[in-house]
Each structure stands twice: as C-alpha cells, then as structure tokens.
Tab-separated table of C-alpha atoms in Angstrom:
chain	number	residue	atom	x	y	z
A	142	UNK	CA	-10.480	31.928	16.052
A	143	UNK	CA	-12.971	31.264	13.175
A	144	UNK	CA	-10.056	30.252	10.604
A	145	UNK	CA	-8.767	27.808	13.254
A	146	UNK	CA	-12.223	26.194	14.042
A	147	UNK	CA	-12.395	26.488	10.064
A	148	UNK	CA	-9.318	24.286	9.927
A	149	UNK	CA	-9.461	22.033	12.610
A	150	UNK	CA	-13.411	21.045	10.717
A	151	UNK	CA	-11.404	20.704	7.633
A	152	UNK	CA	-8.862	18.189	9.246
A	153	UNK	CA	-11.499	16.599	11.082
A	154	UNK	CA	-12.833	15.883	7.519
A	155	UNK	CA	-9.695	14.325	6.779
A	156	UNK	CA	-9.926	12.122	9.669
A	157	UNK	CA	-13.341	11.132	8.601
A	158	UNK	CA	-14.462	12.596	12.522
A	159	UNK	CA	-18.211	13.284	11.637
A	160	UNK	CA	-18.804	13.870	15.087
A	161	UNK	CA	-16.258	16.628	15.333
A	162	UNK	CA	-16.956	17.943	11.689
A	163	UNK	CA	-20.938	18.418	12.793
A	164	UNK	CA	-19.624	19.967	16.099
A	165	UNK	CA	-17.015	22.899	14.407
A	166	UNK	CA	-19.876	23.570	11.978
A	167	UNK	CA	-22.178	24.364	14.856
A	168	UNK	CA	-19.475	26.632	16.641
A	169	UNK	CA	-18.669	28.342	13.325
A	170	UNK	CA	-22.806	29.278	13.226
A	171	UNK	CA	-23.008	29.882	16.250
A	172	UNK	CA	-20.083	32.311	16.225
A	173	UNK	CA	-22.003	33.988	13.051
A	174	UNK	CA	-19.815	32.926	10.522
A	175	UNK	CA	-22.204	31.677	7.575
A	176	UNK	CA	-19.983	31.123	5.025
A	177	UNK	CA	-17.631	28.927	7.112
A	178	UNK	CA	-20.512	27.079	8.750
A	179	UNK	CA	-22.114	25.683	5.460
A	180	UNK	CA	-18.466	24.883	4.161
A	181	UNK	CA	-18.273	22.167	6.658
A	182	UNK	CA	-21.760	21.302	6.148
A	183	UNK	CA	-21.177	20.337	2.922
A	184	UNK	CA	-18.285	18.495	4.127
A	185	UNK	CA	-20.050	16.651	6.722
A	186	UNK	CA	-22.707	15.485	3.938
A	187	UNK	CA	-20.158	14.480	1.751
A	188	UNK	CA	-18.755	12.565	4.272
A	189	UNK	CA	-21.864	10.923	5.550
A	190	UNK	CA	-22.792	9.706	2.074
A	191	UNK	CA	-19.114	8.170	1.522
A	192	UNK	CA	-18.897	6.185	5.286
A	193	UNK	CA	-22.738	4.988	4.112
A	194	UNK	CA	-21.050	3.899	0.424
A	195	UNK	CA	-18.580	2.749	2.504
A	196	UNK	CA	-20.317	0.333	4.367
A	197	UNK	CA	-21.963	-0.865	1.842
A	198	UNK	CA	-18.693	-1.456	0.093
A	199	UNK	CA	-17.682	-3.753	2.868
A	200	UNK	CA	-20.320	-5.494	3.452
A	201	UNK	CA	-20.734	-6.700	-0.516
A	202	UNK	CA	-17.139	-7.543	-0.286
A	203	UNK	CA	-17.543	-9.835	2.777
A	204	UNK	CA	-20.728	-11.364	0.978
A	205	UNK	CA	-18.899	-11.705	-2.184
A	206	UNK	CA	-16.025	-13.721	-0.461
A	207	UNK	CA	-18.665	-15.693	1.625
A	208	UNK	CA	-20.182	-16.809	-2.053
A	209	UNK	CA	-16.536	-17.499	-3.906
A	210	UNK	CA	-15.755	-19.744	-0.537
A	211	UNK	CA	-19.280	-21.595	-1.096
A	212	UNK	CA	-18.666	-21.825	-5.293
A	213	UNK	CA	-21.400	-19.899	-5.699
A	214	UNK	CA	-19.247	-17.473	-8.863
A	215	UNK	CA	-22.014	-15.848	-10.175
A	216	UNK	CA	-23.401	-15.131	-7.000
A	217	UNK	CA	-20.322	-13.436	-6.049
A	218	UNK	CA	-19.810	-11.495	-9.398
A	219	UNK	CA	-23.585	-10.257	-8.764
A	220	UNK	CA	-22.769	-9.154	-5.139
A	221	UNK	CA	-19.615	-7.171	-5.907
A	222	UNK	CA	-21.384	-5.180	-8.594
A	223	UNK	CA	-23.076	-4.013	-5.674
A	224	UNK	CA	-19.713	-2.785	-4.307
A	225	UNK	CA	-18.639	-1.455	-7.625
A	226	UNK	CA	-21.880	0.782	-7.985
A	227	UNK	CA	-21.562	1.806	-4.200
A	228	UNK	CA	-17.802	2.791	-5.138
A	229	UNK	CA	-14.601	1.276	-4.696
A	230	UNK	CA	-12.125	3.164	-3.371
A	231	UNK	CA	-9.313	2.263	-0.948
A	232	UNK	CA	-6.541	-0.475	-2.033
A	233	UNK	CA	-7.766	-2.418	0.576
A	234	UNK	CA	-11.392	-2.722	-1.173
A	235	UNK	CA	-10.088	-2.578	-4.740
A	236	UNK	CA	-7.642	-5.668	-3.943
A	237	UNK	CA	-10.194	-7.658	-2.207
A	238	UNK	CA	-12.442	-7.057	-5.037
A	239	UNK	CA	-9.696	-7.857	-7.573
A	240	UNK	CA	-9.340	-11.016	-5.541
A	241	UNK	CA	-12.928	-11.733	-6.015
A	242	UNK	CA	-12.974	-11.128	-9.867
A	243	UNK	CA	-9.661	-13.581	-9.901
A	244	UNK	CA	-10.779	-16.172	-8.001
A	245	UNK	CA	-14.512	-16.177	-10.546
A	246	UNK	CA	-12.326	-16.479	-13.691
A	247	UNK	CA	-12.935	-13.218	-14.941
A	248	UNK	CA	-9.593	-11.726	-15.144
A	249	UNK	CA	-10.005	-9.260	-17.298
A	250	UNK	CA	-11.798	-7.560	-14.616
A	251	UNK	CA	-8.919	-8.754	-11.833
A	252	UNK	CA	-7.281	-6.979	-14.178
A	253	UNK	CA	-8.605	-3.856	-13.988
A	254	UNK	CA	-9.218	-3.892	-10.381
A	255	UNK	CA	-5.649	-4.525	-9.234
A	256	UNK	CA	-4.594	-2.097	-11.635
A	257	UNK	CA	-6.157	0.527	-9.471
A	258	UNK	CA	-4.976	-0.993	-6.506
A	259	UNK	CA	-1.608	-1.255	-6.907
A	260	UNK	CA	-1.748	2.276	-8.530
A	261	UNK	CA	-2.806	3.519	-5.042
A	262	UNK	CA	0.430	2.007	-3.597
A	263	UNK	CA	-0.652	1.080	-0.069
A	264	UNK	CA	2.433	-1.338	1.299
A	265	UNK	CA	-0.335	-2.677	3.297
A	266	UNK	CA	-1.870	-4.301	-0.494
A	267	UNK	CA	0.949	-4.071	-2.844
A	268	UNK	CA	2.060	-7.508	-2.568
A	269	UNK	CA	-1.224	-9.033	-2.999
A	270	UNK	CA	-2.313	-7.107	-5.396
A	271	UNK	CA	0.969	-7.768	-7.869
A	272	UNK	CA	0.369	-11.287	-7.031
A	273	UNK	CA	-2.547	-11.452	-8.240
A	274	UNK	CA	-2.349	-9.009	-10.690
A	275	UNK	CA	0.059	-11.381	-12.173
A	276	UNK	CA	-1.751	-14.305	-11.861
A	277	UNK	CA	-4.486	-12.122	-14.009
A	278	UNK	CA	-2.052	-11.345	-16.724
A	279	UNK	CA	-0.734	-14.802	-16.821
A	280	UNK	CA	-4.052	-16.373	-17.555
A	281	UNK	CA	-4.613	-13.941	-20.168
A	282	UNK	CA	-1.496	-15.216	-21.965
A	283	UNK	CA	0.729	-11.770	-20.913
A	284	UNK	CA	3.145	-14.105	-19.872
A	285	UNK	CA	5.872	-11.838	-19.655
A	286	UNK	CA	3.830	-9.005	-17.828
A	287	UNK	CA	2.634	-11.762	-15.527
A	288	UNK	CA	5.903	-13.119	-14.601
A	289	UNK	CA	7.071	-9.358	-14.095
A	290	UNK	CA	4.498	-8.636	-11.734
A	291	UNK	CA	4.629	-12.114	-9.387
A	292	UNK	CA	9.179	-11.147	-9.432
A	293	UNK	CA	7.691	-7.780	-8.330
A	294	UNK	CA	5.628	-9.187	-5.490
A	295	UNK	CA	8.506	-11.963	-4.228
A	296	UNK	CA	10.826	-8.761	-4.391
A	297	UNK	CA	8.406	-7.167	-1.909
A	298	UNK	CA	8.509	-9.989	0.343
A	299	UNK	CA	10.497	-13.148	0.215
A	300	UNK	CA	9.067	-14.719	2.541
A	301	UNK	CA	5.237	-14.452	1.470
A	302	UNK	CA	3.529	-17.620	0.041
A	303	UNK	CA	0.878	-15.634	-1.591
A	304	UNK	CA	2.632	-14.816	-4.570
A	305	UNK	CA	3.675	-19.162	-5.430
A	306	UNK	CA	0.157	-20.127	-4.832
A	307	UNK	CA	-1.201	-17.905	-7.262
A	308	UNK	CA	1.691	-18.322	-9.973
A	309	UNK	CA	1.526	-22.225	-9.656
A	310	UNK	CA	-2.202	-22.022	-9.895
A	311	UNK	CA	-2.174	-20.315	-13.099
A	312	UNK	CA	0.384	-22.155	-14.583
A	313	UNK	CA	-1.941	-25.131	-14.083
A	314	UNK	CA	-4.707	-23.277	-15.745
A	315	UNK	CA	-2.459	-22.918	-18.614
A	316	UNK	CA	-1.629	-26.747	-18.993
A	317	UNK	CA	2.121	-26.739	-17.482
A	318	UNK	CA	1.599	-28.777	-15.006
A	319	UNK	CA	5.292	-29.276	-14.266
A	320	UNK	CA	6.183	-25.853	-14.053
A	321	UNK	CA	3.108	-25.303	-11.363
A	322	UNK	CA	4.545	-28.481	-9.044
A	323	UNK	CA	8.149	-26.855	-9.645
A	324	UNK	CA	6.459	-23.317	-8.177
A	325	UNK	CA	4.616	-24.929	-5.209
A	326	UNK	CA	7.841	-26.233	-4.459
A	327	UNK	CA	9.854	-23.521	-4.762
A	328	UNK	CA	7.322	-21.920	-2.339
A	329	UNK	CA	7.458	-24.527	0.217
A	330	UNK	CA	11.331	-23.702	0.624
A	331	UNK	CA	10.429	-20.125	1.543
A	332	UNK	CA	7.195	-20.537	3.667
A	333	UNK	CA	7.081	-24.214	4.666
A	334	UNK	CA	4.289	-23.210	7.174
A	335	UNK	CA	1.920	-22.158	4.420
A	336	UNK	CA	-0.211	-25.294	4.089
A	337	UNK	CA	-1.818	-24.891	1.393
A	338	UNK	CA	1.247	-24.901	-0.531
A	339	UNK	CA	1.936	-27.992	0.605
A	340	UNK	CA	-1.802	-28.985	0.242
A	341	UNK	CA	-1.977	-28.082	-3.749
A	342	UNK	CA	1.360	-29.893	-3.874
A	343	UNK	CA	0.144	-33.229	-2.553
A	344	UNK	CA	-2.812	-33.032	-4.572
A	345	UNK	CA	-0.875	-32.537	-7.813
A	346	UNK	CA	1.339	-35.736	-6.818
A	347	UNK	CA	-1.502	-37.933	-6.400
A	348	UNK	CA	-3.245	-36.856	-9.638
C-alpha cells in the first residue's frame, strides 16, 4: 500500500495536484514510512516554488504585452526580464515572450526565445512560434533560414494569417516594399477574414 500511495504522490506531482501531493505525504507519515513521506515533501516544495515562478511568469508576460500594445518597448523589455529571471518554461510562455522580444525589435533575443519554443514542439505554439521565428531571422538578414521557417509555419496551417502578417512586415523592415504588399495579398486569399491583413494592406496603398 505504501509504494502505491508512493506513486499515486509521484503522479500527483506530475499533475501539478499540490493538494493531493501534501495529502499522500501525510498518509505516507502517518503510515510510518519516513523515507517515502519526505520524498514527496520535497516534491511538494519543489512544486510550490515552480506554480509561485509560475505565476509570476504570467503575470510579467501579460504586463509585458499590456506595455508593447501601449508602445511603451522598453517598458516591456524591463517587465519580461522579470519573467526570464522567474523562469520560462512552457512553449506557451517562451512563444509569448519571443513575441514580446519580436514585436520590441530585439530579435536576436526573439531569436533565442522561439528557438526554445519550437524546440519544445507543442502543436498548440509551433505555428506561431516558426512564424515568428522567421520573421526574427529575416530581419537579421538569414533570409533563407527565415523564409524556411515562415514555408514551415504555412505548411502547418494553410489557412493561418499569422504567418503573412509577420513575413510582409519584415519584408517592409527590410525596404521591399513590393514584396510585403505581394505577401499581405497573398494572405488575404487564404484568410480574407483576418483584418488586419487587409488593414496593413490598405495602409501600404495609400502611402
């Protein structure tokens, strides 16, 4: 009975189920096995301190996004380093962040960031992340590797307008301004509901 509580704290652990992590610990004392009790112990404070990084995690990230949205870029690059020292860790948090450093200009560190996303290979995040991992390389004139990556990401779905927006937008930042309308429209043809497609579009016509 003690190996099975032993396991069932282990999986809880798994499940990130502090509750039931703290409880098996207790029953594993209780039943006199001291060993197994301060195994999931240490589990339990390992897990507390990760869902506290954790939150912190998210919350920089929201506050980060809440300062790109307002322009405020070095706001946001301070307020992520706040994430980064609490620790990134899901593709979920290292794509939004990647996002983040993308969106300030600094894409050596969008770079790195969706590097370890897409490296973690959640389908939930792989699109994005080769989007913009693209869009990264791109702008630091790995055209090739760019262009790779945003194929990659249209591969993974057709239909997604993510992957034009960010391709057209760095074309623009690298002067070829033709090429970028050429993408947005390309775009439009495979997710005319996207509006900001058609947005950037409009605004490159009337320039």
């Amino acid at each position: 009975k003690k190996v099975a509580l032993l396991a069932v704290g282990n999986a809880a652990y798994g499940r990130q189920a502090l509750p039931t992590l703290e409880y098996f610990a207790g029953r594993l004392k209780e039943m006199g096995d001291a060993d197994a009790s301060a195994q999931l112990r240490g589990l339990s404070e390992t897990l507390q301190s990760r869902l506290k990084n954790s939150a912190i995690v998210q919350q920089s990230l929201v506050a980060a996004e809440a300062r790109i949205a307002s322009k405020d870029i070095q706001g946001a690059v301070v307020v992520l380093a706040e994430a980064q020292a609490a620790g990134l860790a899901t593709a979920e948090e290292w794509a939004r962040a990647g996002m983040i450093f993308l969106s300030a200009g600094k894409n050596v560190e969008a770079e790195h960031a969706l590097d370890q996303a897409v490296s973690l290979a959640d389908p939930r995040y792989q699109y994005q992340s080769l989007a913009a991992r693209g869009a990264a390389r791109y702008r630091l004139g790995r055209f090739d590797e760019g262009k790779a990556d945003i194929d990659a990401a249209k591969q993974l779905d057709p239909s997604g307008a993510v992957a034009y927006l960010l391709h057209a937008l760095a074309l623009h930042d690298a002067g070829d301004r033709e090429a970028a309308i050429q993408e947005l429209r390309d775009g439009i043809k495979v997710a005319p509901e996207d509006k900001r497609l058609s947005g950037f579009l409009q605004d490159y016509l009337n320039d």
